[in-house]
PDB file of C-alpha atoms in Angstrom:
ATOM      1  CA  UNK A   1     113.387 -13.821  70.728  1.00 44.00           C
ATOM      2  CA  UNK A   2     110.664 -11.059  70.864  1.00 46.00           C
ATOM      3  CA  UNK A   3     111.669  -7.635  69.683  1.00 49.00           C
ATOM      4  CA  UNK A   4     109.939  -5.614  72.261  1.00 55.00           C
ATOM      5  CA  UNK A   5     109.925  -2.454  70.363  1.00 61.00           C
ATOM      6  CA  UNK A   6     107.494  -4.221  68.262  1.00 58.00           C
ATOM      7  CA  UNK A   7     105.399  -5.616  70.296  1.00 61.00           C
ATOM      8  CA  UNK A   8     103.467  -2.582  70.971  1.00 67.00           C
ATOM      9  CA  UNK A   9     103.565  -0.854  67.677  1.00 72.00           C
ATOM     10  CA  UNK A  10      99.647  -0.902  65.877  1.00 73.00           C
ATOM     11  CA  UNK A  11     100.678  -3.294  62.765  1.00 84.00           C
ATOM     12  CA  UNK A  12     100.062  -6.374  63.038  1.00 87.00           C
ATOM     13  CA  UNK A  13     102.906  -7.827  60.701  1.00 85.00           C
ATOM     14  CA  UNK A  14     105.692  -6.043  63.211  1.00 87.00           C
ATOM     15  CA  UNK A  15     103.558  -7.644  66.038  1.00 88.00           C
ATOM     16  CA  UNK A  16     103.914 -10.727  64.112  1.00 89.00           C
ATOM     17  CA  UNK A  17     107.556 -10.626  63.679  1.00 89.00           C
ATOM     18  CA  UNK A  18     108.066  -9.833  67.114  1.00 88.00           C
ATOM     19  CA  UNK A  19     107.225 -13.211  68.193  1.00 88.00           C
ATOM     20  CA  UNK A  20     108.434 -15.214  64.924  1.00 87.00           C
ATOM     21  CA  UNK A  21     110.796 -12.415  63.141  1.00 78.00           C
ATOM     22  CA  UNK A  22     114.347 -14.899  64.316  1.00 85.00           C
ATOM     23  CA  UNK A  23     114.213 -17.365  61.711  1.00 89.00           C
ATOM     24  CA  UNK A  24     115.279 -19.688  63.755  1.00 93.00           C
ATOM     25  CA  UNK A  25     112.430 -19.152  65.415  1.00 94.00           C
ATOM     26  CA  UNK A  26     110.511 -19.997  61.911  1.00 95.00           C
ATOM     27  CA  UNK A  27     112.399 -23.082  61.392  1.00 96.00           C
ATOM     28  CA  UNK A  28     111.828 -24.362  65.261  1.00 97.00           C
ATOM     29  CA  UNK A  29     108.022 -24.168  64.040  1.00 97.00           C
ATOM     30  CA  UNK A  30     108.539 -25.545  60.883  1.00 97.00           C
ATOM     31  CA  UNK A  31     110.036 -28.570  62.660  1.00 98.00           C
ATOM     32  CA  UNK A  32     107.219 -28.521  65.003  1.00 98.00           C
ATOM     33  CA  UNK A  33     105.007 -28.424  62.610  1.00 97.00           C
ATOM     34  CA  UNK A  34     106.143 -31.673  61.214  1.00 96.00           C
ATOM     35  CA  UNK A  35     105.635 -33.562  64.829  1.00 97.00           C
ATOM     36  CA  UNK A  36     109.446 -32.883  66.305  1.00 98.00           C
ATOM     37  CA  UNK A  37     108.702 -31.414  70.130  1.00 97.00           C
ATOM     38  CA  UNK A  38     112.283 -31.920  71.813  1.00 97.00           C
ATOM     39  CA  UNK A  39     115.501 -29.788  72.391  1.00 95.00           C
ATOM     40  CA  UNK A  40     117.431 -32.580  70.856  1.00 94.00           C
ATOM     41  CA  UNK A  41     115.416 -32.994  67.557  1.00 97.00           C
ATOM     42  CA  UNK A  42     115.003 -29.527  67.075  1.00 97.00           C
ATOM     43  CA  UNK A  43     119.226 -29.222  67.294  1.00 96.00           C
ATOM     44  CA  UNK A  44     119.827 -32.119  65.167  1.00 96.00           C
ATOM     45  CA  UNK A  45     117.741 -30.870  62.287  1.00 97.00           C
ATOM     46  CA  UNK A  46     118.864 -27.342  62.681  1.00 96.00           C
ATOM     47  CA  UNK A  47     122.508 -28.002  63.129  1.00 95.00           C
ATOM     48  CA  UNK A  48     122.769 -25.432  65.534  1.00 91.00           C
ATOM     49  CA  UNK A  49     125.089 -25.474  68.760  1.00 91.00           C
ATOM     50  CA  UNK A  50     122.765 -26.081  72.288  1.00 92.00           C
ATOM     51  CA  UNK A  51     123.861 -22.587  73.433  1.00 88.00           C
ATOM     52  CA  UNK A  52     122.361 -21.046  70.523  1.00 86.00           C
ATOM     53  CA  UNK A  53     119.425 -22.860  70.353  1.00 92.00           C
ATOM     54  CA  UNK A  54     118.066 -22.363  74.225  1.00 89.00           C
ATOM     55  CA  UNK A  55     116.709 -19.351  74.170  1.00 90.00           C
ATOM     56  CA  UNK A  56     114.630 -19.519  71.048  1.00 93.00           C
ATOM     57  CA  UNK A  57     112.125 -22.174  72.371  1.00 94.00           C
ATOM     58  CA  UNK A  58     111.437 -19.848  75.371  1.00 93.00           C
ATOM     59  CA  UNK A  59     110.640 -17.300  73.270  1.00 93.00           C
ATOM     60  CA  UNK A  60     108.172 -19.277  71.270  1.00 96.00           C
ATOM     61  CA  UNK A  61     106.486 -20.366  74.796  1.00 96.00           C
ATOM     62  CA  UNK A  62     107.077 -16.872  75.621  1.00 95.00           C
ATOM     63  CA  UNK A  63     104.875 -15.489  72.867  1.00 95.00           C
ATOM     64  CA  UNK A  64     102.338 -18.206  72.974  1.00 97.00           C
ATOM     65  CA  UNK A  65     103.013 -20.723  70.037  1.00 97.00           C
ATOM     66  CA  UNK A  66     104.495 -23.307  72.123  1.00 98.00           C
ATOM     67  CA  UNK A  67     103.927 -24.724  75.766  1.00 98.00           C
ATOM     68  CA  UNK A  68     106.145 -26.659  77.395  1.00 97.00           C
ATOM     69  CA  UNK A  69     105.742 -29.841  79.220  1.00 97.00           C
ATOM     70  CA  UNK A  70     107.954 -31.799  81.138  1.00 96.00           C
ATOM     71  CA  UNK A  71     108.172 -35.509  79.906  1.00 95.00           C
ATOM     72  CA  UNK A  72     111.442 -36.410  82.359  1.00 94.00           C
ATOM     73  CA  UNK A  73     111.850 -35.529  85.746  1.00 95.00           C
ATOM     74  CA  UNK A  74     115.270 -36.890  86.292  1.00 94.00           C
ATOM     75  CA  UNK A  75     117.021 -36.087  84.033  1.00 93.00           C
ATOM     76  CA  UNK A  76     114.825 -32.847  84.283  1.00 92.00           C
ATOM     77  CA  UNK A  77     113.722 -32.842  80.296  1.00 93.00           C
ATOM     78  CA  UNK A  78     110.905 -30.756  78.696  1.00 95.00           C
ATOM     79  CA  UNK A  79     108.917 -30.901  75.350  1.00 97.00           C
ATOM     80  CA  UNK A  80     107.641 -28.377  73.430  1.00 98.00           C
ATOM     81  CA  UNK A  81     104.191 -28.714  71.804  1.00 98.00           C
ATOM     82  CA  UNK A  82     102.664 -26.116  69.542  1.00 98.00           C
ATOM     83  CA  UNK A  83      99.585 -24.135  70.651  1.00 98.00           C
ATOM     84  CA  UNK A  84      96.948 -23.368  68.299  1.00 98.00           C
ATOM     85  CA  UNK A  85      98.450 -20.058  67.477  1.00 97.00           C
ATOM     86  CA  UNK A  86     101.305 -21.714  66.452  1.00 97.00           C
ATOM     87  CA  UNK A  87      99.406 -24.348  64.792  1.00 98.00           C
ATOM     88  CA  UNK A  88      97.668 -21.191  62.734  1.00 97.00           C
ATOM     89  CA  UNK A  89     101.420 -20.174  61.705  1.00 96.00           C
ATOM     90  CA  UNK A  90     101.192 -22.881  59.171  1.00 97.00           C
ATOM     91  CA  UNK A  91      99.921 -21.155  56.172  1.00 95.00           C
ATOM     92  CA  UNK A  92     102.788 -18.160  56.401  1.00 95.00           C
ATOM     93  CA  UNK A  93     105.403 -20.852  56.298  1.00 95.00           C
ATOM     94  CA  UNK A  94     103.793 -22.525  53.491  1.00 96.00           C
ATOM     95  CA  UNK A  95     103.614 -18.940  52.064  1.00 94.00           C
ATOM     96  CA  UNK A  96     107.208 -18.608  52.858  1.00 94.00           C
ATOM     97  CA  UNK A  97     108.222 -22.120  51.326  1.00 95.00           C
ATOM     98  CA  UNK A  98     106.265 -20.759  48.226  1.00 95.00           C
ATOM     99  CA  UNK A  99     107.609 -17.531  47.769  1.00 94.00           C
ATOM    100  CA  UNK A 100     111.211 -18.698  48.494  1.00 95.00           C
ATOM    101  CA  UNK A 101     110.910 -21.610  45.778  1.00 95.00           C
ATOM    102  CA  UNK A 102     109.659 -18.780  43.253  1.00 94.00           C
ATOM    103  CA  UNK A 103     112.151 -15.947  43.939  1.00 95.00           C
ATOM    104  CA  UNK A 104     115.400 -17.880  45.287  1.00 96.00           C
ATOM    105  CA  UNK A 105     115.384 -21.425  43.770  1.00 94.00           C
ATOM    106  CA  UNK A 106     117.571 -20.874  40.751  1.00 94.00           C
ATOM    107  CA  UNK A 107     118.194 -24.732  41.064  1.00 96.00           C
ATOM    108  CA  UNK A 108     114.614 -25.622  41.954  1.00 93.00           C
ATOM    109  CA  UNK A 109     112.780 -26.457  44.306  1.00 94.00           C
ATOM    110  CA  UNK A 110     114.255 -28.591  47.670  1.00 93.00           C
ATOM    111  CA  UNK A 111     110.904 -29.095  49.106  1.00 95.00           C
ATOM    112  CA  UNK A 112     107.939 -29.367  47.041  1.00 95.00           C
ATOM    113  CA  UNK A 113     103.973 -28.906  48.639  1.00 95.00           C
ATOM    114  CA  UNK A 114     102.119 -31.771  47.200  1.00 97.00           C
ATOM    115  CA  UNK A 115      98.448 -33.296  47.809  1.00 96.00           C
ATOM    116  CA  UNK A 116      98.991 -36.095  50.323  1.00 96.00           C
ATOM    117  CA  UNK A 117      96.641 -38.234  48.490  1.00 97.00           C
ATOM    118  CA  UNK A 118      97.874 -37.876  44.388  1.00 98.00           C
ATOM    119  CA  UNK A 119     101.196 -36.601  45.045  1.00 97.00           C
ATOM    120  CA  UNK A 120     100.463 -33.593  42.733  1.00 97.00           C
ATOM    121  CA  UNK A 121     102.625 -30.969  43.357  1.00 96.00           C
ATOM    122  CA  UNK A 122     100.306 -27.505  44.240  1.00 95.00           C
ATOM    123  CA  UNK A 123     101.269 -24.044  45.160  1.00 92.00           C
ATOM    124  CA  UNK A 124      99.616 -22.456  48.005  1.00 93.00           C
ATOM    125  CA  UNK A 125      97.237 -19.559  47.711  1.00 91.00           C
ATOM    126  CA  UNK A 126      95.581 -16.918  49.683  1.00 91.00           C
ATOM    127  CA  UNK A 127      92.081 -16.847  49.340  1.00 92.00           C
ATOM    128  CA  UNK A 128      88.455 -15.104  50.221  1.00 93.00           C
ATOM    129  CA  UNK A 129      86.518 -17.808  51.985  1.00 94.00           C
ATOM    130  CA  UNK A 130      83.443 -15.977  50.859  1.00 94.00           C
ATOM    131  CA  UNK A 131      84.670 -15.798  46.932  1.00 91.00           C
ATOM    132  CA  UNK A 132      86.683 -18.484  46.620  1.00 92.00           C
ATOM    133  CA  UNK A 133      89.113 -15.759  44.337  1.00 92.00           C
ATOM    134  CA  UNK A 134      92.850 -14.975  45.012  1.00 91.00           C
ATOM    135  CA  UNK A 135      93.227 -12.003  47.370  1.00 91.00           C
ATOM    136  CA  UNK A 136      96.379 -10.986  45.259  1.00 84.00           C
ATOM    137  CA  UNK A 137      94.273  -9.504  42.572  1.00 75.00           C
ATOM    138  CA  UNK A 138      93.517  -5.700  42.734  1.00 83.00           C
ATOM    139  CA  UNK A 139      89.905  -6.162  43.640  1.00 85.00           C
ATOM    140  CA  UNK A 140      91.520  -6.295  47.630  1.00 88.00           C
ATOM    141  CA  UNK A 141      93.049  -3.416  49.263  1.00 87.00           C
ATOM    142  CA  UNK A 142      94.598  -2.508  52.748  1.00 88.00           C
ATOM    143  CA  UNK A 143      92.242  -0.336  55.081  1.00 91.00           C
ATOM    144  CA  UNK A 144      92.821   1.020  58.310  1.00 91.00           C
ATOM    145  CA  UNK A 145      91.181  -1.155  60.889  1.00 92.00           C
ATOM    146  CA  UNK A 146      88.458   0.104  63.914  1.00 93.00           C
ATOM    147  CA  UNK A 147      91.639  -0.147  66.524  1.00 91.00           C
ATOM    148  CA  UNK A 148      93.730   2.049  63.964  1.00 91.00           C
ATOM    149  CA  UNK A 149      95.765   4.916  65.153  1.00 90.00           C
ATOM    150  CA  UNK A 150      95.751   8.693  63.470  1.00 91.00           C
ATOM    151  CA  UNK A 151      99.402   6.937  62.183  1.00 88.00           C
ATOM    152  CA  UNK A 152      97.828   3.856  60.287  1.00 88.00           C
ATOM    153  CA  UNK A 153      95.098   5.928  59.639  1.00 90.00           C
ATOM    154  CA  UNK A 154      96.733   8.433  57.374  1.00 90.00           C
ATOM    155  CA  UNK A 155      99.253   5.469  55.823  1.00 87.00           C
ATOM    156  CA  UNK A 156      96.103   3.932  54.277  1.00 88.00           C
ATOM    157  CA  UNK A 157      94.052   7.328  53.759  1.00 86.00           C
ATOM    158  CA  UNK A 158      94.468   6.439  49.796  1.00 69.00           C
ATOM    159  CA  UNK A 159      93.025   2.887  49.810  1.00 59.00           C
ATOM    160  CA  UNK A 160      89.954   2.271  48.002  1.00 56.00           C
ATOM    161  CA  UNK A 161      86.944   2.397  49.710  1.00 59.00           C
ATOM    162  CA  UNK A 162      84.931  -0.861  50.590  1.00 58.00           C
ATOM    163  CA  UNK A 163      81.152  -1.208  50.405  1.00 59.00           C
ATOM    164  CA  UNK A 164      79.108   0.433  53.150  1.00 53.00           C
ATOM    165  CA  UNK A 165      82.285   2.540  53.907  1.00 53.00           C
ATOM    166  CA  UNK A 166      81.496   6.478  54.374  1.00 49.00           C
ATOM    167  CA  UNK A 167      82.409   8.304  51.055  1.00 43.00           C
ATOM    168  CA  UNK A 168      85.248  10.677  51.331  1.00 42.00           C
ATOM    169  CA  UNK A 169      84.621  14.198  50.714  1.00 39.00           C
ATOM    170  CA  UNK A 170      84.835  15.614  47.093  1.00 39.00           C
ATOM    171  CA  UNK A 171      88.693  16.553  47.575  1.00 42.00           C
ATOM    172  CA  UNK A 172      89.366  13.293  48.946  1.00 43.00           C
ATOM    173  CA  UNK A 173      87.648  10.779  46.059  1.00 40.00           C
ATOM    174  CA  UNK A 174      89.892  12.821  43.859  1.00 42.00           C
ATOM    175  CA  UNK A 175      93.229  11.953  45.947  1.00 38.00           C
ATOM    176  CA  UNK A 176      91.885   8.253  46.243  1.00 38.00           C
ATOM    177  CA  UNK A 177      91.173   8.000  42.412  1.00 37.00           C
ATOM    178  CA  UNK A 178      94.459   8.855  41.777  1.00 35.00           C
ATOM    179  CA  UNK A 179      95.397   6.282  44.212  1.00 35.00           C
ATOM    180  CA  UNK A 180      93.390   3.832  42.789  1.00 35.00           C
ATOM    181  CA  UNK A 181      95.661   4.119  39.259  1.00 32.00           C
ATOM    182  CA  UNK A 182      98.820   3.846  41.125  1.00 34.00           C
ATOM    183  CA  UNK A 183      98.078   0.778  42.907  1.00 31.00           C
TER     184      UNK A 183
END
C-alpha cells in the first residue's frame, strides 16, 4: 500500500517506502524475485489469508514494480511479473537479508547469499562503480541534490564538500569542519 503522505515529500528513501514500506510488500518482491508471479504462490509462501493479501499486489502494480497480466480468462486469473524497477529492488533486499542476518540472527543465519557457481557464502556490499571501494567508509557523504528544497538543503548544510563544489564562506568551512569530526 502507498503511503501518500510520502509520496510527495523531497527524500527519496520516504518516496521509496511509500511504494515498498508494507513488508509484505517486500516479501511479495522477494518471492517475485525468485520467479513466483501468482496470487496463489505468493499466499502459500507467505501464509497469509487471501483477504489480506489482495491489496498488496495492486499496490506494487500501482507503484510500478509489477504489471499484471492475465494468463486465464475463465476463471478470470492474473499474474504478476516484476518491472525493471522492481527488478532494480534487488540489491535493498539483499541489503536487507544482510543487515538482518548481522543484527537479528542470534541463531544464525536462515538464508545464506552464496556464489551460484562455488557455493561460497559472500556478503553483499555497496560500492563506487568508479573506485571499486565500499561507500560505507567516511570518504562518502550525503549532499543535497540539484532538485533539493531550502528543507533538504539546510539538513545537509554540514556535509563535506565534494570536488568542484563552491567553497562555503569563511564562517561556514568552520561549521562544516566541525561537522566533518562529528561524522
Amino acid at each position: 500500500m502507498q503511503h501518500k503522505s510520502f509520496e510527495n515529500m523531497p527524500c527519496p528513501i520516504a518516496r521509496s517506502l511509500a511504494r515498498v514500506g508494507e513488508w509484505w510488500s517486500m516479501l511479495i518482491l522477494r518471492d517475485a524475485l525468485h520467479g513466483m508471479t501468482r496470487f496463489d504462490q505468493f499466499q502459500k509462501s507467505l501464509g497469509i489469508a487471501p483477504n489480506m493479501l489482495t491489496r498488496r499486489p495492486n499496490a506494487l502494480v500501482e507503484a510500478g514494480l509489477l504489471i499484471r497480466r492475465r494468463y486465464s480468462e475463465k476463471p478470470p486469473r492474473d499474474e504478476y511479473l516484476l518491472t525493471a524497477r522492481g527488478r532494480d529492488f534487488r540489491p535493498v533486499l539483499l541489503a536487507l537479508l544482510a543487515w538482518g542476518n548481522r543484527h537479528f540472527a542470534p541463531e544464525g543465519p536462515s538464508v545464506l547469499l552464496v556464489d551460484a557457481k562455488t557455493g561460497a557464502a559472500v556478503d553483499p556490499m555497496l560500492v563506487d562503480p568508479a573506485t571499486g571501494r565500499p561507500i560505507n567508509t567516511p570518504d562518502y557523504a550525503l549532499i543535497a541534490g540539484p532538485a533539493a528544497g531550502e528543507r533538504t538543503r539546510r539538513r545537509y548544510a554540514a556535509a563535506r564538500p565534494v570536488a568542484g563544489e563552491e567553497q562555503a564562506s569563511p564562517p561556514n568551512r568552520k561549521r562544516r569542519a566541525r561537522a566533518r569530526t562529528a561524522i
